[in-house]
Amino acid sequence: MLIVTDSNSHGIYQVDIANNGACLQGRVNLLLRLPVNSQPFGLAFDGNVYIGDSGNDGGITKFNLATSQAVMIVKNGTPNCQIVHGLDYTSDGKIIFADRGSRVVRELLQTPSDCLHSAIKILAGSGKDSSNDGSSHCASFSQQTALCTEGKTIYVNDTAVGAIRMITPTNSLCKFLEMFDVLYKIFGVHLKGMKAEEHTLDEALASLNGIISTCNQWINEVQNVIGKKVATHGPQGTVSWKSRRRTNILKKVSVISWKFY
């Protein structure tokens, strides 16, 4: 079975494909007719059909194939969604959609039901009109339209710049690198020809405490998964025990300097 949208006729169609022994044949049936001002671009399927309508009165509509009932669960022009475009249904039961108007990718936080949703979060995107890579809330899109998922990876078409962007579950790694970038700046590590930033020891200690807390959290999570309180390493999805020890040493040195200061 194939389900397609037709923006010209404002229809959602089901294509049943059969093989007569010589060739494939398709039979097209109308499932749902949308209003004439609709712009149906996105589709997702999990037994129900989810339709992304970019029209002013559109949003995300849930269509029940068994009952032929259509209910809007996300509406355009609201704080949770300016203009929906592409969407997909993930393997763990989440609706991910591109909010083209806000230049972000959003996620429904609960199982799609037959009512308007307010439990929606920003999954990626700063909202700025640019196309920059980075961590989830530092990265930006110019005109994200279609998207699809494969496992825990999301692929987004950034149409204005002709690029396919990839969102992967590496938010913690990006956060870790951003924290180290702040740490380097605080301790005067900088590129040649650039002026070093000036910070107080209190700011340095606060940055170190944040890094140490994050490292400890990741290590504890990995140890809980493997069921052992042993030293962890990078391939296990966390920082190595050496990195953890060095940040603690750096903190002790900073505390001593602060006391003398």
Short mmCIF file of C-alpha atoms in Angstrom, two decimals:
data_model
loop_
_atom_site.label_atom_id
_atom_site.label_comp_id
_atom_site.label_asym_id
_atom_site.label_seq_id
_atom_site.Cartn_x
_atom_site.Cartn_y
_atom_site.Cartn_z
CA MET A 1 0.00 0.00 0.00
CA LEU A 2 1.21 3.47 -0.92
CA ILE A 3 -0.24 6.73 0.42
CA VAL A 4 0.38 9.98 -1.44
CA THR A 5 -0.69 13.63 -1.30
CA ASP A 6 -1.79 15.73 -4.26
CA SER A 7 -1.43 19.45 -3.58
CA ASN A 8 -3.34 20.34 -6.77
CA SER A 9 -6.49 18.39 -5.91
CA HIS A 10 -5.95 18.79 -2.13
CA GLY A 11 -6.45 15.06 -1.74
CA ILE A 12 -4.86 12.17 0.14
CA TYR A 13 -4.87 8.98 -1.91
CA GLN A 14 -4.25 5.32 -1.22
CA VAL A 15 -2.58 3.34 -3.99
CA ASP A 16 -3.08 -0.42 -3.82
CA ILE A 17 -0.45 -2.22 -5.87
CA ALA A 18 -1.05 -5.66 -7.36
CA ASN A 19 1.04 -7.98 -9.52
CA ASN A 20 -0.83 -9.74 -12.34
CA GLY A 21 2.18 -11.85 -13.29
CA ALA A 22 3.28 -9.56 -16.08
CA CYS A 23 3.46 -6.12 -14.50
CA LEU A 24 2.60 -4.12 -11.43
CA GLN A 25 -0.77 -2.40 -11.42
CA GLY A 26 -1.96 0.33 -9.09
CA ARG A 27 -5.48 1.22 -8.07
CA VAL A 28 -6.00 4.72 -6.65
CA ASN A 29 -8.63 5.48 -4.01
CA LEU A 30 -9.38 8.85 -2.44
CA LEU A 31 -8.96 8.73 1.35
CA LEU A 32 -9.52 12.33 2.33
CA ARG A 33 -10.30 15.63 0.63
CA LEU A 34 -8.74 18.64 2.34
CA PRO A 35 -9.98 22.27 2.09
CA VAL A 36 -9.15 24.16 -1.11
CA ASN A 37 -6.65 26.41 0.71
CA SER A 38 -4.70 23.43 2.04
CA GLN A 39 -1.09 22.66 1.14
CA PRO A 40 -0.52 18.98 2.02
CA PHE A 41 3.22 18.34 1.85
CA GLY A 42 4.06 15.91 4.66
CA LEU A 43 2.89 12.36 5.34
CA ALA A 44 3.62 9.84 8.07
CA PHE A 45 2.06 6.45 8.75
CA ASP A 46 1.81 4.19 11.80
CA GLY A 47 -1.53 2.51 11.08
CA ASN A 48 -3.03 5.99 11.12
CA VAL A 49 -2.08 8.61 8.53
CA TYR A 50 -0.59 11.92 9.69
CA ILE A 51 -0.83 14.78 7.20
CA GLY A 52 1.30 17.93 7.32
CA ASP A 53 -0.71 20.82 5.85
CA SER A 54 1.22 24.08 5.37
CA GLY A 55 -1.92 26.13 4.66
CA ASN A 56 -2.94 29.00 6.94
CA ASP A 57 -5.73 26.92 8.46
CA GLY A 58 -3.70 23.72 8.38
CA GLY A 59 -1.43 21.85 10.74
CA ILE A 60 -1.05 18.14 11.46
CA THR A 61 -4.16 16.04 10.87
CA LYS A 62 -4.53 12.49 12.15
CA PHE A 63 -6.60 10.30 9.81
CA ASN A 64 -7.93 6.97 11.09
CA LEU A 65 -8.00 4.48 8.21
CA ALA A 66 -10.47 2.20 10.00
CA THR A 67 -13.09 4.86 10.79
CA SER A 68 -12.21 7.50 8.13
CA GLN A 69 -12.20 10.08 10.94
CA ALA A 70 -9.87 13.08 10.56
CA VAL A 71 -8.83 15.15 13.59
CA MET A 72 -6.37 18.06 13.72
CA ILE A 73 -3.82 17.47 16.48
CA VAL A 74 -1.43 20.39 15.80
CA LYS A 75 -2.52 23.74 14.36
CA ASN A 76 -0.49 26.24 12.35
CA GLY A 77 -0.09 29.80 13.58
CA THR A 78 0.30 28.81 17.24
CA PRO A 79 3.29 29.07 19.60
CA ASN A 80 3.84 25.33 19.16
CA CYS A 81 3.79 25.43 15.36
CA GLN A 82 3.99 28.31 12.90
CA ILE A 83 3.96 26.40 9.59
CA VAL A 84 4.30 22.62 9.48
CA HIS A 85 5.87 21.04 6.42
CA GLY A 86 7.47 17.58 6.47
CA LEU A 87 6.89 15.03 9.21
CA ASP A 88 7.62 11.43 10.09
CA TYR A 89 6.73 8.82 12.68
CA THR A 90 9.70 7.31 14.53
CA SER A 91 10.20 3.70 15.54
CA ASP A 92 9.69 4.60 19.21
CA GLY A 93 6.31 6.23 18.56
CA LYS A 94 7.12 9.93 18.21
CA ILE A 95 5.93 12.44 15.64
CA ILE A 96 8.80 14.62 14.38
CA PHE A 97 7.93 17.58 12.17
CA ALA A 98 9.58 20.53 10.46
CA ASP A 99 8.14 23.86 11.60
CA ARG A 100 9.11 25.85 8.52
CA GLY A 101 7.74 29.10 9.91
CA SER A 102 9.84 28.96 13.09
CA ARG A 103 12.88 27.39 11.38
CA VAL A 104 13.02 24.56 13.91
CA VAL A 105 12.33 20.83 14.07
CA ARG A 106 9.79 19.86 16.73
CA GLU A 107 8.65 16.71 18.50
CA LEU A 108 5.30 15.71 19.98
CA LEU A 109 5.95 14.71 23.58
CA GLN A 110 3.03 12.31 23.92
CA THR A 111 1.30 9.63 21.89
CA PRO A 112 -0.80 11.37 19.22
CA SER A 113 -4.42 11.38 20.39
CA ASP A 114 -7.61 12.82 18.94
CA CYS A 115 -7.19 16.34 20.30
CA LEU A 116 -5.01 19.42 19.85
CA HIS A 117 -1.58 18.97 21.42
CA SER A 118 0.31 21.48 23.50
CA ALA A 119 3.04 19.11 24.70
CA ILE A 120 5.51 19.93 21.93
CA LYS A 121 9.22 20.66 22.26
CA ILE A 122 11.92 22.02 19.98
CA LEU A 123 14.17 19.16 18.97
CA ALA A 124 16.67 21.16 16.92
CA GLY A 125 17.17 24.68 15.63
CA SER A 126 17.83 28.13 17.07
CA GLY A 127 15.16 29.83 14.96
CA LYS A 128 17.74 32.03 13.20
CA ASP A 129 17.63 32.36 9.41
CA SER A 130 20.90 30.62 8.60
CA SER A 131 22.22 27.14 7.93
CA ASN A 132 24.82 26.32 10.57
CA ASP A 133 25.73 23.00 12.16
CA GLY A 134 26.04 22.62 15.91
CA SER A 135 24.30 21.24 18.96
CA SER A 136 20.52 20.96 18.96
CA HIS A 137 19.71 24.53 20.01
CA CYS A 138 22.75 26.21 18.42
CA ALA A 139 22.28 24.76 14.93
CA SER A 140 20.08 26.69 12.51
CA PHE A 141 18.00 26.10 9.40
CA SER A 142 17.25 28.37 6.48
CA GLN A 143 14.20 26.63 5.04
CA GLN A 144 13.68 23.13 6.38
CA THR A 145 10.95 21.30 4.49
CA ALA A 146 10.85 17.52 4.10
CA LEU A 147 12.27 15.19 6.72
CA CYS A 148 12.50 11.47 7.38
CA THR A 149 13.83 9.24 10.14
CA GLU A 150 15.99 6.13 10.22
CA GLY A 151 16.39 4.67 13.67
CA LYS A 152 17.29 7.58 15.94
CA THR A 153 18.70 9.68 13.10
CA ILE A 154 16.63 12.41 11.44
CA TYR A 155 17.38 13.71 7.94
CA VAL A 156 16.12 17.21 7.13
CA ASN A 157 16.00 18.87 3.71
CA ASP A 158 17.20 22.48 4.08
CA THR A 159 15.80 23.59 0.74
CA ALA A 160 17.06 27.18 0.58
CA VAL A 161 20.71 26.10 0.74
CA GLY A 162 20.30 22.79 -1.12
CA ALA A 163 21.51 20.65 1.77
CA ILE A 164 20.47 17.52 3.63
CA ARG A 165 21.01 18.08 7.35
CA MET A 166 21.38 15.21 9.80
CA ILE A 167 20.21 15.27 13.42
CA THR A 168 21.84 12.54 15.49
CA PRO A 169 21.60 11.68 19.20
CA THR A 170 24.91 13.36 19.99
CA ASN A 171 23.49 16.29 21.93
CA SER A 172 25.46 15.35 25.01
CA LEU A 173 28.71 15.22 23.02
CA CYS A 174 28.06 18.64 21.48
CA LYS A 175 27.24 20.03 24.91
CA PHE A 176 30.48 18.54 26.24
CA LEU A 177 32.53 20.16 23.46
CA GLU A 178 30.79 23.50 23.98
CA MET A 179 31.62 23.35 27.68
CA PHE A 180 35.27 22.67 26.88
CA ASP A 181 35.28 25.57 24.44
CA VAL A 182 34.16 27.83 27.30
CA LEU A 183 36.79 26.26 29.54
CA TYR A 184 39.57 26.93 27.02
CA LYS A 185 38.52 30.56 26.71
CA ILE A 186 38.40 31.02 30.48
CA PHE A 187 41.93 29.66 30.88
CA GLY A 188 43.28 31.76 28.03
CA VAL A 189 43.59 29.05 25.36
CA HIS A 190 42.99 30.79 22.03
CA LEU A 191 43.99 30.82 18.38
CA LYS A 192 47.13 32.61 17.32
CA GLY A 193 46.48 36.26 16.58
CA MET A 194 43.31 36.39 18.68
CA LYS A 195 43.09 38.18 21.98
CA ALA A 196 42.58 35.99 25.03
CA GLU A 197 39.39 36.55 27.01
CA GLU A 198 39.57 37.63 30.63
CA HIS A 199 37.54 35.79 33.28
CA THR A 200 37.49 35.51 37.04
CA LEU A 201 38.48 32.43 39.03
CA ASP A 202 34.86 32.09 40.13
CA GLU A 203 33.82 31.80 36.47
CA ALA A 204 36.56 29.22 35.88
CA LEU A 205 35.42 27.12 38.85
CA ALA A 206 31.79 27.32 37.74
CA SER A 207 32.76 26.06 34.28
CA LEU A 208 34.84 23.24 35.74
CA ASN A 209 32.02 22.20 38.07
CA GLY A 210 29.65 22.01 35.11
CA ILE A 211 32.03 19.80 33.13
CA ILE A 212 32.75 17.53 36.08
CA SER A 213 29.04 17.15 36.85
CA THR A 214 28.27 16.26 33.22
CA CYS A 215 31.16 13.77 33.06
CA ASN A 216 30.02 12.08 36.27
CA GLN A 217 26.46 11.83 34.97
CA TRP A 218 27.54 10.18 31.70
CA ILE A 219 29.87 7.76 33.46
CA ASN A 220 27.18 6.75 35.96
CA GLU A 221 24.70 6.15 33.13
CA VAL A 222 27.16 3.91 31.26
CA GLN A 223 28.08 2.02 34.43
CA ASN A 224 24.39 1.41 35.16
CA VAL A 225 23.89 0.03 31.65
CA ILE A 226 26.85 -2.37 31.82
CA GLY A 227 26.08 -3.22 35.44
CA LYS A 228 29.61 -2.60 36.68
CA LYS A 229 31.33 0.23 38.54
CA VAL A 230 34.45 0.10 36.39
CA ALA A 231 36.56 2.66 34.55
CA THR A 232 34.86 3.78 31.34
CA HIS A 233 36.32 4.72 27.97
CA GLY A 234 35.31 6.66 24.86
CA PRO A 235 33.99 3.67 22.84
CA GLN A 236 31.45 3.03 25.60
CA GLY A 237 29.79 6.37 24.85
CA THR A 238 31.37 8.51 27.55
CA VAL A 239 34.56 10.33 28.46
CA SER A 240 37.53 8.26 29.55
CA TRP A 241 38.54 7.99 33.19
CA LYS A 242 41.71 9.97 32.35
CA SER A 243 39.67 12.97 31.18
CA ARG A 244 37.60 12.77 34.33
CA ARG A 245 40.72 12.67 36.52
CA ARG A 246 42.35 15.59 34.70
CA THR A 247 39.34 17.86 35.12
CA ASN A 248 39.33 17.07 38.84
CA ILE A 249 43.05 17.90 39.05
CA LEU A 250 42.43 21.16 37.19
CA LYS A 251 39.68 22.03 39.66
CA LYS A 252 41.97 21.38 42.64
CA VAL A 253 44.66 23.62 41.14
CA SER A 254 42.08 26.35 40.52
CA VAL A 255 40.76 26.09 44.08
CA ILE A 256 44.28 26.43 45.47
CA SER A 257 44.87 29.46 43.24
CA TRP A 258 41.55 30.94 44.37
CA LYS A 259 42.52 30.53 48.04
CA PHE A 260 45.83 32.28 47.49
CA TYR A 261 44.07 34.93 45.43
#
